[in-house]
Coordinates of C-alpha atoms and ligand atoms in Angstrom, one line a residue:
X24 CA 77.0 102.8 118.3
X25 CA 77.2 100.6 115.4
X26 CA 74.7 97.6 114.9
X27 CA 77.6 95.3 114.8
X28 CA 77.5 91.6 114.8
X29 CA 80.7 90.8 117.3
X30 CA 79.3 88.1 118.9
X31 CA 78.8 86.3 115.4
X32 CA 82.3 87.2 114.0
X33 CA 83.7 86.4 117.3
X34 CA 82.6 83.1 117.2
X35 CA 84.1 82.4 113.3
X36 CA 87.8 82.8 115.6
X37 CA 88.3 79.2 117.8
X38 CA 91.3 81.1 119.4
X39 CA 89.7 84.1 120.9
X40 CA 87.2 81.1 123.1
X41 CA 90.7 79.5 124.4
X42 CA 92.2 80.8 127.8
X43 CA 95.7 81.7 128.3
X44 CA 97.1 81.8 131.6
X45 CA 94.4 80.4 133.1
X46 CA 92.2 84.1 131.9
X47 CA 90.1 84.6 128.8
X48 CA 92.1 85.6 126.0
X49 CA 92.7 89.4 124.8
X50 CA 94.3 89.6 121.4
X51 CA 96.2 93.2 120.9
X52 CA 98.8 91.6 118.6
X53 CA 96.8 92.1 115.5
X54 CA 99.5 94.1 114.1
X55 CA 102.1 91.4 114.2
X56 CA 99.5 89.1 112.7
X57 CA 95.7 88.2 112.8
X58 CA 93.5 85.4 113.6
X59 CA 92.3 82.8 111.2
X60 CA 88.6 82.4 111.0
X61 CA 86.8 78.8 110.2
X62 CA 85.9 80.0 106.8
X63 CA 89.7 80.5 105.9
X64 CA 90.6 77.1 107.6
X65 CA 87.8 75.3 106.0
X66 CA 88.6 76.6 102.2
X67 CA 92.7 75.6 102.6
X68 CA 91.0 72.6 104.4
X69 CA 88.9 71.7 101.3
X70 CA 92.0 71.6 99.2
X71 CA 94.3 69.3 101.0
X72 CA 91.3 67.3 101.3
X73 CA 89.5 67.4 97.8
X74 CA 91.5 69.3 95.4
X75 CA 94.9 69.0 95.9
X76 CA 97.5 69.1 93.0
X77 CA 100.3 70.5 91.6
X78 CA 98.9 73.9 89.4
X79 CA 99.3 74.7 85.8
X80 CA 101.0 71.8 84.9
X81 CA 98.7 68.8 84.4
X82 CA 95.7 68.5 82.0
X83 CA 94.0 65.8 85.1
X84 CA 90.6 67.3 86.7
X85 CA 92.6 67.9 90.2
X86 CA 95.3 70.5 88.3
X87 CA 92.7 71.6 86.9
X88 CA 90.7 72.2 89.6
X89 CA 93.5 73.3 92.1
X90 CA 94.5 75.8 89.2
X91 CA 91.6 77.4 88.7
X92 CA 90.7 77.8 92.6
X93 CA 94.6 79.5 92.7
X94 CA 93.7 81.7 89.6
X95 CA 90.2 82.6 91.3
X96 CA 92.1 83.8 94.1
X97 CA 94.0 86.2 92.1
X98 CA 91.2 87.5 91.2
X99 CA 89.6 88.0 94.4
X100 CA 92.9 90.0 95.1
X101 CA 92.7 92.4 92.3
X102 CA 89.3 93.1 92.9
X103 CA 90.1 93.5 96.3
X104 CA 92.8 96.2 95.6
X105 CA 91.0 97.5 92.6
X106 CA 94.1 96.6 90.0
X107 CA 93.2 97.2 86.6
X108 CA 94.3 93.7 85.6
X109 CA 95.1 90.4 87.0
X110 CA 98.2 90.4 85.2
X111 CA 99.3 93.1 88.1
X112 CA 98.7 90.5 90.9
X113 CA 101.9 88.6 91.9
X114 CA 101.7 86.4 94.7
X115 CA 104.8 86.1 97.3
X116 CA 105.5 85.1 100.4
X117 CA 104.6 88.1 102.0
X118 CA 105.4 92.2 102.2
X119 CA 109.1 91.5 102.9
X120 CA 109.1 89.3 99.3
X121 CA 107.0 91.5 97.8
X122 CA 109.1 94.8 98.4
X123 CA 112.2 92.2 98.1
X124 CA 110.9 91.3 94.6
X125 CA 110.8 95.3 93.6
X126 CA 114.2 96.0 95.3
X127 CA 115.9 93.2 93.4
X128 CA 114.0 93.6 89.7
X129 CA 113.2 96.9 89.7
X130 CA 116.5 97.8 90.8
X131 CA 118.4 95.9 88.5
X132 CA 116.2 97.1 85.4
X133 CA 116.5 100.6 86.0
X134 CA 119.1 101.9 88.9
X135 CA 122.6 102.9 88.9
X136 CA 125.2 104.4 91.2
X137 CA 123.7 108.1 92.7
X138 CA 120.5 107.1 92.1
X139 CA 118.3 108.2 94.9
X140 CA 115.3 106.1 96.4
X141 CA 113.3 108.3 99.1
X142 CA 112.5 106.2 102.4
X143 CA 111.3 107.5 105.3
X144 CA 112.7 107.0 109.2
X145 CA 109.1 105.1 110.1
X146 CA 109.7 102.2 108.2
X147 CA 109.9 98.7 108.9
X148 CA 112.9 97.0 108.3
X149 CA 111.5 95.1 105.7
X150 CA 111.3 98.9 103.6
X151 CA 115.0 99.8 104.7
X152 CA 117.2 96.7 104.1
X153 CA 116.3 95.4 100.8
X154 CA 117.2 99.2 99.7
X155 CA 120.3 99.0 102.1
X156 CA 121.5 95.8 100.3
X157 CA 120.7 97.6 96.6
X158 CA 123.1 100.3 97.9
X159 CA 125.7 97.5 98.3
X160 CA 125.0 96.3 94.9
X161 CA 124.4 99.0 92.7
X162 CA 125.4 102.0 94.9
X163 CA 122.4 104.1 95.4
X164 CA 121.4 106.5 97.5
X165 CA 119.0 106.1 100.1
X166 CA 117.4 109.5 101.5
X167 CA 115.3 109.7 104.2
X168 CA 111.6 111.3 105.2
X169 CA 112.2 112.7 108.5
X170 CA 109.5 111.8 111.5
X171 CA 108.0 114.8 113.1
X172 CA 107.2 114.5 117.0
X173 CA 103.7 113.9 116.6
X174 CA 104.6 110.8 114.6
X175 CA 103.4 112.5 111.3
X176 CA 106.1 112.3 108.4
X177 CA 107.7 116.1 107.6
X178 CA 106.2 116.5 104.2
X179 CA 108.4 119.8 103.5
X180 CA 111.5 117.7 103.9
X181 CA 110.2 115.3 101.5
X182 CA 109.4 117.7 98.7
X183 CA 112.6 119.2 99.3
X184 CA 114.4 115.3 99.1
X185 CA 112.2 114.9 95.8
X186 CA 114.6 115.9 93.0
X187 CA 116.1 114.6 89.6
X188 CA 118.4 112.2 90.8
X189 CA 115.2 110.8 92.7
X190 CA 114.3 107.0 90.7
X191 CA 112.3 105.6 93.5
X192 CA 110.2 106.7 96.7
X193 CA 109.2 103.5 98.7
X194 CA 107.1 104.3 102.0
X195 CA 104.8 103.1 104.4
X196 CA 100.9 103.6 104.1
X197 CA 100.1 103.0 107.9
X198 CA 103.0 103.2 110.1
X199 CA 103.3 99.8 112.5
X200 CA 104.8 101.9 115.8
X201 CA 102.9 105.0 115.7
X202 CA 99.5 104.2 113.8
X203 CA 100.7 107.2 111.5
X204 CA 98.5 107.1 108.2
X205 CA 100.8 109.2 105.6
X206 CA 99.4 110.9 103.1
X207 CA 100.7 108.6 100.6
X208 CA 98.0 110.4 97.8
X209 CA 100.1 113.2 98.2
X210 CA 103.7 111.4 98.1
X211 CA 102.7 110.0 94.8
X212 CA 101.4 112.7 92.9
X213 CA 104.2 114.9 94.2
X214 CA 106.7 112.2 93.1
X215 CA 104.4 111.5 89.7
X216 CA 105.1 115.3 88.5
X217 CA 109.0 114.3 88.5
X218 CA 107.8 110.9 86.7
X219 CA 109.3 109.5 90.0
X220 CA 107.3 106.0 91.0
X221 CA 106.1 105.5 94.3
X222 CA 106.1 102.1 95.6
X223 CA 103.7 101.4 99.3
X224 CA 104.3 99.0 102.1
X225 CA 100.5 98.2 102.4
X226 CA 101.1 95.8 105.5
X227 CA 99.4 97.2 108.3
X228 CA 97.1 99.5 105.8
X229 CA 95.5 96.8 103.5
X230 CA 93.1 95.4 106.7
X231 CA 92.4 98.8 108.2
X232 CA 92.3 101.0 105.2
X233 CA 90.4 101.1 102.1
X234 CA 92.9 100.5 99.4
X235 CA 92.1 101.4 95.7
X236 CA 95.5 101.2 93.7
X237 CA 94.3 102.6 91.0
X238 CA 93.0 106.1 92.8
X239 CA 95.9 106.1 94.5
X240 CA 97.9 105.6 91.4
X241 CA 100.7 104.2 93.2
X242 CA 102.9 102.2 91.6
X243 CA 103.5 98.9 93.3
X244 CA 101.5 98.0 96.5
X245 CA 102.6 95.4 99.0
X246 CA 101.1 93.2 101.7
X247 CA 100.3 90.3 103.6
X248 CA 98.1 87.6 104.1
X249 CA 98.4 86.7 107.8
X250 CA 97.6 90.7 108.6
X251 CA 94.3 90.0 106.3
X252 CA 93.2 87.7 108.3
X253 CA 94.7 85.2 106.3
X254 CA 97.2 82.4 106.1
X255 CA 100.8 83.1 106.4
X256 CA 103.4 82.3 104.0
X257 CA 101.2 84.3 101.1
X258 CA 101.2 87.7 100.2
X259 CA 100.9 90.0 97.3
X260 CA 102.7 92.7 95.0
X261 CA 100.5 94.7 93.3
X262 CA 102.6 96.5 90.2
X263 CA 101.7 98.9 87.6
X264 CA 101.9 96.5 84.0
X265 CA 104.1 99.2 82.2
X266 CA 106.7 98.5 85.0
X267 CA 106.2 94.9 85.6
X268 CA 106.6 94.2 81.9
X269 CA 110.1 96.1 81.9
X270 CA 111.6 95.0 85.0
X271 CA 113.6 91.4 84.4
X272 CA 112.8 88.5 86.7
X273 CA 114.3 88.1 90.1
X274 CA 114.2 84.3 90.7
X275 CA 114.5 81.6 87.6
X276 CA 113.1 78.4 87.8
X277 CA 109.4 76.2 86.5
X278 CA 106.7 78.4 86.1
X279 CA 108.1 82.2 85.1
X280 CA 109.2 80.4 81.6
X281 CA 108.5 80.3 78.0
X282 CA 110.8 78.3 77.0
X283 CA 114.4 77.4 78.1
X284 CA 117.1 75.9 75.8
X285 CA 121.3 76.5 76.5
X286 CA 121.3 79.0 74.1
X287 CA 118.2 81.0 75.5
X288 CA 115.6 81.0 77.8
X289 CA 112.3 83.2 77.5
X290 CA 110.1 84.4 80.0
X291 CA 106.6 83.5 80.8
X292 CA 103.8 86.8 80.1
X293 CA 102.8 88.2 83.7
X294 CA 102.3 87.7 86.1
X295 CA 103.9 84.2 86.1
X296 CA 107.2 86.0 85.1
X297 CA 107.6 86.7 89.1
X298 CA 106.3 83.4 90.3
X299 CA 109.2 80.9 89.9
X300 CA 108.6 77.4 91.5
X301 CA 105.2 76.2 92.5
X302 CA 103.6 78.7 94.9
X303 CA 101.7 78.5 98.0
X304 CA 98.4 77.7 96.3
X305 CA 97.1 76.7 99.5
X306 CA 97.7 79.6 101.3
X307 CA 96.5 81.9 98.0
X308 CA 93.6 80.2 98.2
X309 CA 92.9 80.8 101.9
X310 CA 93.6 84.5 101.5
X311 CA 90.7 84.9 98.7
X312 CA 88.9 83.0 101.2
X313 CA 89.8 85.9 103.8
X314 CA 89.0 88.7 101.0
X315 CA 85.6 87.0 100.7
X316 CA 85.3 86.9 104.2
X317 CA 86.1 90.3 105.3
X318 CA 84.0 91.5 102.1
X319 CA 81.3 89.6 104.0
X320 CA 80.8 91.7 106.8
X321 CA 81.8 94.8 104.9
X322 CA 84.9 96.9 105.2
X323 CA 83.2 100.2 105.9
X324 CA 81.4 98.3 108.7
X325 CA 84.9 96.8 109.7
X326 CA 86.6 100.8 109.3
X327 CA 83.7 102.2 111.4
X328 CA 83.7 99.6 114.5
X329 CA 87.2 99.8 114.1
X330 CA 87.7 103.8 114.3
X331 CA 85.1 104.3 117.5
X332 CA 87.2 101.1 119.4
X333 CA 90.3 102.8 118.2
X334 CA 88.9 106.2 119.9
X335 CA 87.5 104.3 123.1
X336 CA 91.0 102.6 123.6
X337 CA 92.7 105.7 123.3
X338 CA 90.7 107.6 125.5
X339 CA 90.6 105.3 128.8
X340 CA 94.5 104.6 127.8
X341 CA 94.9 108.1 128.3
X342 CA 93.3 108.4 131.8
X343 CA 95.9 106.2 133.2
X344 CA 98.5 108.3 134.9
X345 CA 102.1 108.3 133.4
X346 CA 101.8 107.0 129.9
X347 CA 103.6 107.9 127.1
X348 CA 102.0 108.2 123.6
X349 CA 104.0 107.8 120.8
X350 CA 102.3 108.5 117.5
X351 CA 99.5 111.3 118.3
X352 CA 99.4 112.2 115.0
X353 CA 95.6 113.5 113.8
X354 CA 95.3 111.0 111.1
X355 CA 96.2 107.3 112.7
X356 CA 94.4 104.2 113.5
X357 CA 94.1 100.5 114.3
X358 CA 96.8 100.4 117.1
X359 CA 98.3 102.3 120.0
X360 CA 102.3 102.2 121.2
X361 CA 103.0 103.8 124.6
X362 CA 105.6 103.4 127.5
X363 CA 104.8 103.8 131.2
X364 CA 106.7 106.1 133.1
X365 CA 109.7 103.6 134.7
X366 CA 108.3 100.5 133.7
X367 CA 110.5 98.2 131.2
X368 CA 108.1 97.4 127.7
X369 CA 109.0 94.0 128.5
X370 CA 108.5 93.4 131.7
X371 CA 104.9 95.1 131.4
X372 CA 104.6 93.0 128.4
X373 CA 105.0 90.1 130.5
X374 CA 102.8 90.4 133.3
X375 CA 100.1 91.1 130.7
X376 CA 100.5 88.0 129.2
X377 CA 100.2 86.7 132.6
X378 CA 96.4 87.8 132.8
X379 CA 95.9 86.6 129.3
X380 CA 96.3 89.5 127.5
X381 CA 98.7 89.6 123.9
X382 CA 100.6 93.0 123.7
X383 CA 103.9 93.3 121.3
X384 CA 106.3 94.8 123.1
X385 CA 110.2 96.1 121.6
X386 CA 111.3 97.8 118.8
X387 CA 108.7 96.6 116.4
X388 CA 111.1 95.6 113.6
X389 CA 111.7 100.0 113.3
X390 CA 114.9 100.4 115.2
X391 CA 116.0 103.7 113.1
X392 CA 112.5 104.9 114.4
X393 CA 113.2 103.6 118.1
X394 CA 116.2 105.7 117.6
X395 CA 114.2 108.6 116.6
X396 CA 112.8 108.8 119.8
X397 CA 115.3 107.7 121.8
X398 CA 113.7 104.5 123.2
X399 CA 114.5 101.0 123.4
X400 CA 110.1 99.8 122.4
X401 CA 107.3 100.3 123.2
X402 CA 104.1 98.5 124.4
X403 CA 102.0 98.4 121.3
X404 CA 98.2 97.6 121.2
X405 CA 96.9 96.8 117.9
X406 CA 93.2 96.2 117.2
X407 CA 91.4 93.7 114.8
X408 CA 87.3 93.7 113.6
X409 CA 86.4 91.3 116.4
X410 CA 88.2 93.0 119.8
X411 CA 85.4 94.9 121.9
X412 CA 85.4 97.5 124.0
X413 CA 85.3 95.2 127.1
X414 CA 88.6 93.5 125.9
X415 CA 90.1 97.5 125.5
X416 CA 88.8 97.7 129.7
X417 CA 90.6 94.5 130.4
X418 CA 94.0 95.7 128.9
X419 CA 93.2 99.1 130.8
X420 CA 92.6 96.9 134.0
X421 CA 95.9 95.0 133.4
X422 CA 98.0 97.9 133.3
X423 CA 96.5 99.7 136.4
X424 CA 97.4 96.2 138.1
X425 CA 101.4 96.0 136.7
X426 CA 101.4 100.1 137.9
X427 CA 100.5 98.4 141.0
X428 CA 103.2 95.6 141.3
X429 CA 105.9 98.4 140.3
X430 CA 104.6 100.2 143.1
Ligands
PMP530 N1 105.8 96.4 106.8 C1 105.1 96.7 107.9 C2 104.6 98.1 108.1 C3 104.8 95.7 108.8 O1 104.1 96.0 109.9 C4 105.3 94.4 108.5 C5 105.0 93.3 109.5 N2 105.1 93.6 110.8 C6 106.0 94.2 107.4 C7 106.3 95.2 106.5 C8 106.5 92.8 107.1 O2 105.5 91.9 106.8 P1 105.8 90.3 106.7 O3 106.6 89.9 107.9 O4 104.5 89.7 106.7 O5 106.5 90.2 105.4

């Protein structure tokens, strides 16, 4: 046991005090997004109400003020994902920009038809369509990682996709259906020794995992804010500078200029070259908050309460007769998809939510993957640093109780 201060943290979350249905609250949705705490609040709070103004642009005390809070936050980001400049940081919308932004720029920098980008079949949707609508416009190819049965991605298959043709390998750091965590050290360095790049949908990873882009030498890193226990609307794309610098901009507009005349426009130095129109400063501001927050109580603390609730959950999920694990990989974490023998995801889902408790239930947004294993969803538990082990009984409670109603 951990000398872990849940009752503290808990109480930094408003939501997880409110009843649903009439029954305390259980959160196991963490993977679709995570709560707020005050100290995020407050900070986007303190902006609306004391800083507020447009950034960059104005030499008034407020711009001024509001802009340097917005570059702080950058900051806080590269820190947090060890980058080895600020310049690396761009801030989007969220993963789906983010790998959006690479798709788009990247793409139309350096791919042509029969180029091959490596995916694998665990993705998210938001790592298979912006490739599928690159195929459309420049006609690439898009190969894909198989999944093995455990969940675990078939790393011979990939070294044996790897090969010259090869100008891009995009995967998944912590798989959202299975809990999968890839060996994405491996991916790169096997893709590095072809001078391949390896770009790495850090959605679920960046709040469960520690993330250091430079010892992982990958070459773009993507998440977002509302899985941080941040604001939505805000995320980040963490690129190498030697790639950023080369790739051309995706969307024009104030901001990612130098100048701009009819005869030619320049582009701004990074990375404002990315961030055309005035961004979410708000919401960048709330996710350093969240950084600072999370940095507060400690990450390895977070990793380790996390990893023995993870164990507990899975282990009293288990006793239950007639569920259905999928992802049983050895190296997972931070959530838990199953099915119970001839009970619908959804309507299991529901009658959860009847006794208060969250669970995402469906294909997760990884339909090729729902395909893999021939079902329609699944029921999938995801953890966050404030659940407890008593919420984990609760869910195991619920489900003995809709076994019941199904008779
Ligand atoms: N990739 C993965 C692995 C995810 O879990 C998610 C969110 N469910 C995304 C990408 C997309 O994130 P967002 O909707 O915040 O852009």
């Amino acid at each position: 046991m951990i000398n872990y201060p849940i009752e503290a943290i808990r109480r930094d979350f408003p939501i997880l005090s409110r009843p649903v249905n009439g029954r305390p609250l259980v959160y196991f949705d963490n993977g679709a997004t995570t709560q707020t705490p005050n100290q995020v609040v407050k900070a986007m709070e303190k902006v609306y109400l004391e800083i507020n103004s447009n950034i960059h642009r104005g030499v008034h005390t407020l711009s001024n003020l509001c802009t340097e809070a917005f570059e702080n936050a950058r900051k806080k980001a590269a820190k947090y994902v060890g980058a080895a400049s600020e310049k690396e940081v761009i801030f989007t919308r969220g993963t789906t920009e983010a790998i959006n932004l690479v798709a788009h720029s990247f793409g139309e920098t350096f791919l042509g038809k029969d180029d091959e980008i490596i995916i694998s079949a665990m993705e998210h949707h938001s790592n298979i369509v912006p490739w599928q609508l690159l195929q459309k416009r420049a006609g690439i190819i898009l190969r894909i990682i198989p999944v093995n049965d455990d969940g675990s991605l078939d790393m011979e298959e990939f070294h044996n996709l790897l090969n010259p043709k090869t100008k891009l390998v995009a995967v998944t750091h912590l798989s959202n259906v299975l809990g999968t965590i890839n060996p994405v050290e491996k991916i790169i360095e096997a893709a590095h020794n072809i001078n391949v790049p390896v770009l790495i949908d850090g959605a679920q990873a960046i709040q469960h995992l520690p993330v250091d882009v430079q010892k992982l030498d990958c070459d773009f890193y993507a998440f977002s804010g509302h899985k941080l226990y941040g604001p939505t609307g805000i995320g980040i794309l963490y690129g190498k500078e030697k790639w950023l610098n080369e790739m051309v901009p995706w969307q024009g507009g104030g901001e990612m200029i130098q100048s701009v005349s009819f005869e030619k426009t320049t582009f701004n130095e990074l990375p404002y070259k990315f961030e055309a129109g005035t961004p979410d400063y708000v919401a960048a501001i709330g996710l350093g908050a969240a950084m600072d927050y999370v940095g507060a109580i400690g990450f390895d603390t977070i990793c380790e309460h996390e990893t023995e609730l993870f164990q507990y959950a899975f282990d009293r999920l288990s006793s239950i007769e007639g569920m259905q694990f999928y992802g049983t990989a050895e190296k997972r974490t931070s959530l838990i998809s199953f099915l119970i023998k001839g009970i619908h995801p959804f309507d299991a889902g529901t009658l959860l939510d009847k006794m208060g408790i969250a669970v995402r239930t469906g294909h997760h947004c990884a339909q090729p993957l729902m395909d893999r294993f021939n079902i329609p969803g699944t029921i999938r538990a995801s953890f966050g640093l404030y659940n407890t082990k008593q919420e984990v009984d609760a869910l195991v409670d619920g489900l003995i109780k809709v076994k019941q109603l199904f008779g």
